Amino acid sequence: MIRSLLLLVAITLVGCVTETESVFTAPPSPQKAMETRVSLARQYIGQGNWEDAKRNLKKAAELDSTNPEVYEAFALVYQSTGEFELAEESFRLAIGLDKSFSRARNNYAAFLYSQERYREAEAQLSEVVKDSLYSARPQAFLNLGLCRLKLFNERGAEEAFLRTLAMQPLNTTALLEVAQLRIDANDSRNATLYYDKYRELVRQQSSRALWLGVRLARLTGDADAESSYALALRSIYPDSPDYEAYRRSISAFEQESGSDE
């Protein structure tokens, strides 16, 4: 089961990027020129063109070395090219220049999470979710919940997932996570509510969701549902860790049954 945080980056994906300069128009103001360079860099980032992205960001930094947008974009480039020390330095510069820069904090949290630095990621996200005007706040709560799961704080994780669902009732990731937490708490009634809502929203369940369905069916004593989910798990995801977990659970049950005879 792989859980990952999402980078929330304002990148425009385009087929090509055109850079033009004309002698027939007045030169843009330094601020406008800087914004144009950052915009171009983000387009190049969207294409995976790291060198042209860095070239434009260097020019943007020459125009305004105190703009946090420049350093956040640098951080994304360095993270993508595996230059993690430079990525962290750039994230810190961006946040240091603007402590209210929620998008940079969220992306820094995703970086920290990828480095398995969950406590630090949680601290960044705890600041992000305080920003009631941040457009990606529901996702930030979701990311906070995922961090808390890694820190074995199930109660805090569920609180964060429920905050996501309060703002985005159809968020399938949060629905599945809450269903999982309710199953773990042997709360079959609420687990069923969240799981059924999840099933209504997805065309094809993931292997993890089907394995969760098997366990929920066992918890509620629904043998038909258990068989149905198990069949789908075996048919669609025969090589998945979740199907292997199901097989192990069957073997364990058979061994226990045999020892009781």
Short mmCIF file of C-alpha atoms in Angstrom, two decimals:
data_model
loop_
_atom_site.label_atom_id
_atom_site.label_comp_id
_atom_site.label_asym_id
_atom_site.label_seq_id
_atom_site.Cartn_x
_atom_site.Cartn_y
_atom_site.Cartn_z
CA MET A 1 0.00 0.00 0.00
CA ILE A 2 1.59 3.23 -1.14
CA ARG A 3 0.40 6.58 0.08
CA SER A 4 1.95 9.77 -1.23
CA LEU A 5 1.45 13.46 -0.79
CA LEU A 6 0.54 15.57 -3.76
CA LEU A 7 2.52 18.51 -5.06
CA LEU A 8 0.16 21.40 -5.65
CA VAL A 9 2.01 23.39 -8.27
CA ALA A 10 0.57 26.00 -10.58
CA ILE A 11 2.12 24.70 -13.80
CA THR A 12 0.68 25.29 -17.25
CA LEU A 13 1.18 22.25 -19.45
CA VAL A 14 1.75 23.24 -23.06
CA GLY A 15 3.10 21.63 -26.19
CA CYS A 16 5.81 24.21 -26.68
CA VAL A 17 7.08 27.37 -25.09
CA THR A 18 7.72 30.48 -27.11
CA GLU A 19 10.02 33.20 -25.83
CA THR A 20 9.81 36.43 -27.78
CA GLU A 21 11.39 39.84 -27.52
CA SER A 22 10.50 42.67 -29.86
CA VAL A 23 12.22 46.00 -30.59
CA PHE A 24 8.84 47.47 -31.50
CA THR A 25 7.41 47.30 -27.98
CA ALA A 26 8.45 49.09 -24.83
CA PRO A 27 10.51 46.85 -22.52
CA PRO A 28 8.46 45.42 -19.67
CA SER A 29 8.96 46.64 -16.12
CA PRO A 30 11.41 44.59 -14.04
CA GLN A 31 8.49 43.17 -12.06
CA LYS A 32 6.63 42.14 -15.20
CA ALA A 33 9.78 40.70 -16.74
CA MET A 34 10.41 38.68 -13.58
CA GLU A 35 6.85 37.32 -13.58
CA THR A 36 7.18 36.36 -17.24
CA ARG A 37 10.39 34.46 -16.54
CA VAL A 38 8.80 32.56 -13.66
CA SER A 39 5.78 31.75 -15.82
CA LEU A 40 8.03 30.44 -18.58
CA ALA A 41 10.00 28.39 -16.06
CA ARG A 42 6.80 26.78 -14.78
CA GLN A 43 5.84 25.84 -18.31
CA TYR A 44 9.24 24.24 -18.81
CA ILE A 45 8.85 22.40 -15.49
CA GLY A 46 5.55 21.04 -16.80
CA GLN A 47 7.44 19.67 -19.80
CA GLY A 48 10.30 18.25 -17.73
CA ASN A 49 12.70 20.67 -19.41
CA TRP A 50 14.84 21.40 -16.36
CA GLU A 51 17.67 23.30 -18.04
CA ASP A 52 15.43 25.89 -19.70
CA ALA A 53 13.44 26.16 -16.47
CA LYS A 54 16.62 26.93 -14.52
CA ARG A 55 17.79 29.39 -17.16
CA ASN A 56 14.60 31.41 -16.85
CA LEU A 57 14.63 31.22 -13.06
CA LYS A 58 18.20 32.51 -12.93
CA LYS A 59 17.15 35.49 -15.01
CA ALA A 60 14.12 35.99 -12.76
CA ALA A 61 16.36 35.96 -9.67
CA GLU A 62 18.59 38.59 -11.28
CA LEU A 63 15.53 40.81 -11.69
CA ASP A 64 14.20 40.21 -8.15
CA SER A 65 16.25 38.15 -5.72
CA THR A 66 13.62 38.48 -2.98
CA ASN A 67 10.65 36.93 -4.75
CA PRO A 68 9.56 33.66 -3.07
CA GLU A 69 7.91 32.34 -6.26
CA VAL A 70 11.34 32.13 -7.87
CA TYR A 71 12.78 29.95 -5.11
CA GLU A 72 9.75 27.69 -4.88
CA ALA A 73 10.08 26.99 -8.61
CA PHE A 74 13.83 26.38 -8.18
CA ALA A 75 12.98 23.89 -5.41
CA LEU A 76 10.66 21.95 -7.70
CA VAL A 77 13.35 21.74 -10.37
CA TYR A 78 16.01 20.58 -7.93
CA GLN A 79 13.67 18.05 -6.37
CA SER A 80 12.88 16.63 -9.81
CA THR A 81 16.57 16.35 -10.72
CA GLY A 82 17.50 14.67 -7.45
CA GLU A 83 19.43 17.64 -6.05
CA PHE A 84 17.73 17.37 -2.69
CA GLU A 85 19.99 19.66 -0.66
CA LEU A 86 19.44 22.47 -3.16
CA ALA A 87 15.71 21.72 -3.22
CA GLU A 88 15.44 22.04 0.55
CA GLU A 89 17.51 25.20 0.58
CA SER A 90 15.22 26.72 -2.05
CA PHE A 91 12.04 25.71 -0.22
CA ARG A 92 13.38 27.29 2.96
CA LEU A 93 14.30 30.47 1.12
CA ALA A 94 10.80 30.72 -0.37
CA ILE A 95 9.09 30.23 2.99
CA GLY A 96 11.55 32.52 4.74
CA LEU A 97 10.71 35.30 2.31
CA ASP A 98 6.96 34.76 2.72
CA LYS A 99 5.84 32.79 5.77
CA SER A 100 2.25 32.86 4.47
CA PHE A 101 3.20 31.14 1.19
CA SER A 102 0.96 28.11 1.72
CA ARG A 103 1.61 26.46 -1.64
CA ALA A 104 5.34 26.44 -0.99
CA ARG A 105 4.79 25.00 2.50
CA ASN A 106 2.56 22.27 1.09
CA ASN A 107 5.10 21.38 -1.57
CA TYR A 108 7.90 21.47 1.00
CA ALA A 109 5.82 19.07 3.12
CA ALA A 110 5.51 16.75 0.12
CA PHE A 111 9.29 16.90 -0.28
CA LEU A 112 9.82 16.10 3.41
CA TYR A 113 7.33 13.25 3.21
CA SER A 114 9.21 11.77 0.24
CA GLN A 115 12.33 11.86 2.42
CA GLU A 116 10.44 10.03 5.19
CA ARG A 117 10.73 13.07 7.45
CA TYR A 118 7.13 12.77 8.58
CA ARG A 119 7.31 14.84 11.74
CA GLU A 120 8.72 17.83 9.85
CA ALA A 121 6.16 17.39 7.07
CA GLU A 122 3.37 17.37 9.66
CA ALA A 123 4.68 20.62 11.14
CA GLN A 124 4.59 22.35 7.75
CA LEU A 125 1.10 21.08 6.97
CA SER A 126 -0.17 22.16 10.37
CA GLU A 127 0.68 25.71 9.30
CA VAL A 128 -0.82 25.30 5.84
CA VAL A 129 -4.24 24.22 7.10
CA LYS A 130 -4.48 27.35 9.23
CA ASP A 131 -4.76 29.36 6.01
CA SER A 132 -8.52 29.46 5.50
CA LEU A 133 -8.09 31.22 2.14
CA TYR A 134 -5.74 28.61 0.64
CA SER A 135 -7.53 27.10 -2.35
CA ALA A 136 -5.95 23.67 -1.83
CA ARG A 137 -6.77 23.49 1.87
CA PRO A 138 -8.80 20.25 1.54
CA GLN A 139 -5.79 18.56 -0.03
CA ALA A 140 -3.56 19.95 2.72
CA PHE A 141 -5.80 18.33 5.34
CA LEU A 142 -5.62 15.08 3.38
CA ASN A 143 -1.83 15.28 3.30
CA LEU A 144 -1.80 16.05 7.03
CA GLY A 145 -3.83 12.91 7.64
CA LEU A 146 -1.39 10.80 5.62
CA CYS A 147 1.51 12.21 7.62
CA ARG A 148 -0.22 11.40 10.89
CA LEU A 149 -0.79 7.82 9.77
CA LYS A 150 2.96 7.49 9.27
CA LEU A 151 3.39 8.81 12.81
CA PHE A 152 0.89 6.25 14.16
CA ASN A 153 -1.51 9.01 15.18
CA GLU A 154 -4.71 7.37 13.95
CA ARG A 155 -7.04 9.69 15.84
CA GLY A 156 -5.33 12.80 14.49
CA ALA A 157 -5.27 11.29 11.00
CA GLU A 158 -9.01 10.61 11.07
CA GLU A 159 -9.70 14.15 12.26
CA ALA A 160 -7.73 15.50 9.29
CA PHE A 161 -9.48 13.22 6.80
CA LEU A 162 -12.87 14.26 8.15
CA ARG A 163 -11.90 17.92 7.66
CA THR A 164 -11.14 17.08 4.04
CA LEU A 165 -14.56 15.44 3.67
CA ALA A 166 -16.28 18.41 5.26
CA MET A 167 -14.95 20.52 2.38
CA GLN A 168 -14.85 17.82 -0.31
CA PRO A 169 -17.48 15.17 0.47
CA LEU A 170 -16.59 13.23 -2.69
CA ASN A 171 -12.87 12.91 -1.99
CA THR A 172 -12.34 9.20 -2.62
CA THR A 173 -8.94 9.02 -0.91
CA ALA A 174 -10.30 10.47 2.33
CA LEU A 175 -13.37 8.22 2.18
CA LEU A 176 -11.22 5.12 1.84
CA GLU A 177 -8.85 6.20 4.60
CA VAL A 178 -11.70 6.81 7.05
CA ALA A 179 -13.28 3.48 6.11
CA GLN A 180 -9.94 1.80 6.85
CA LEU A 181 -9.63 3.53 10.22
CA ARG A 182 -13.20 2.59 11.16
CA ILE A 183 -12.52 -1.06 10.25
CA ASP A 184 -9.40 -1.00 12.39
CA ALA A 185 -11.59 0.28 15.23
CA ASN A 186 -14.13 -2.55 14.64
CA ASP A 187 -16.75 0.08 13.82
CA SER A 188 -18.47 -1.81 11.01
CA ARG A 189 -21.45 0.55 10.81
CA ASN A 190 -19.48 3.69 9.99
CA ALA A 191 -16.87 1.77 8.01
CA THR A 192 -19.69 0.56 5.75
CA LEU A 193 -21.03 4.08 5.28
CA TYR A 194 -17.68 5.45 4.10
CA TYR A 195 -16.77 2.40 2.07
CA ASP A 196 -20.13 2.31 0.26
CA LYS A 197 -19.76 5.99 -0.62
CA TYR A 198 -16.27 5.31 -1.96
CA ARG A 199 -17.60 2.43 -4.12
CA GLU A 200 -20.28 4.68 -5.60
CA LEU A 201 -17.65 7.13 -6.82
CA VAL A 202 -15.05 4.87 -8.43
CA ARG A 203 -15.35 2.84 -11.61
CA GLN A 204 -12.88 0.19 -10.53
CA GLN A 205 -11.71 -0.33 -7.01
CA SER A 206 -8.02 -0.51 -6.23
CA SER A 207 -6.53 -3.70 -4.83
CA ARG A 208 -6.31 -2.05 -1.45
CA ALA A 209 -10.01 -1.11 -1.55
CA LEU A 210 -11.03 -4.66 -2.49
CA TRP A 211 -8.96 -6.13 0.33
CA LEU A 212 -10.58 -3.61 2.64
CA GLY A 213 -13.98 -4.77 1.34
CA VAL A 214 -13.07 -8.37 2.15
CA ARG A 215 -12.19 -7.45 5.73
CA LEU A 216 -15.32 -5.35 6.14
CA ALA A 217 -17.46 -8.22 4.85
CA ARG A 218 -15.83 -10.54 7.38
CA LEU A 219 -16.51 -8.01 10.11
CA THR A 220 -20.20 -7.84 9.20
CA GLY A 221 -20.55 -11.55 8.49
CA ASP A 222 -21.48 -11.02 4.82
CA ALA A 223 -20.08 -14.16 3.17
CA ASP A 224 -21.45 -13.31 -0.29
CA ALA A 225 -19.77 -9.88 -0.30
CA GLU A 226 -16.53 -11.40 0.94
CA SER A 227 -16.53 -13.92 -1.91
CA SER A 228 -17.33 -11.22 -4.47
CA TYR A 229 -14.52 -8.91 -3.34
CA ALA A 230 -12.06 -11.79 -3.09
CA LEU A 231 -12.91 -12.93 -6.62
CA ALA A 232 -12.38 -9.42 -7.99
CA LEU A 233 -9.11 -9.12 -6.12
CA ARG A 234 -7.85 -12.41 -7.53
CA SER A 235 -9.04 -11.65 -11.07
CA ILE A 236 -7.87 -8.05 -11.39
CA TYR A 237 -4.86 -7.89 -9.07
CA PRO A 238 -3.40 -11.42 -8.81
CA ASP A 239 0.15 -10.10 -8.31
CA SER A 240 -0.68 -7.38 -5.82
CA PRO A 241 0.51 -7.32 -2.19
CA ASP A 242 -3.14 -7.01 -1.20
CA TYR A 243 -4.06 -10.29 -2.86
CA GLU A 244 -1.07 -11.90 -1.18
CA ALA A 245 -2.33 -10.55 2.15
CA TYR A 246 -5.73 -12.08 1.40
CA ARG A 247 -4.13 -15.45 0.62
CA ARG A 248 -2.15 -15.34 3.85
CA SER A 249 -5.34 -14.59 5.78
CA ILE A 250 -7.01 -17.66 4.25
CA SER A 251 -4.03 -19.85 5.12
CA ALA A 252 -4.02 -18.56 8.67
CA PHE A 253 -7.75 -19.26 9.01
CA GLU A 254 -7.33 -22.80 7.68
CA GLN A 255 -4.48 -23.47 10.08
CA GLU A 256 -6.53 -22.21 13.00
CA SER A 257 -9.49 -24.34 11.93
CA GLY A 258 -7.27 -27.40 11.65
CA SER A 259 -5.79 -26.90 15.09
CA ASP A 260 -9.27 -26.76 16.59
CA GLU A 261 -10.25 -30.14 15.26
#
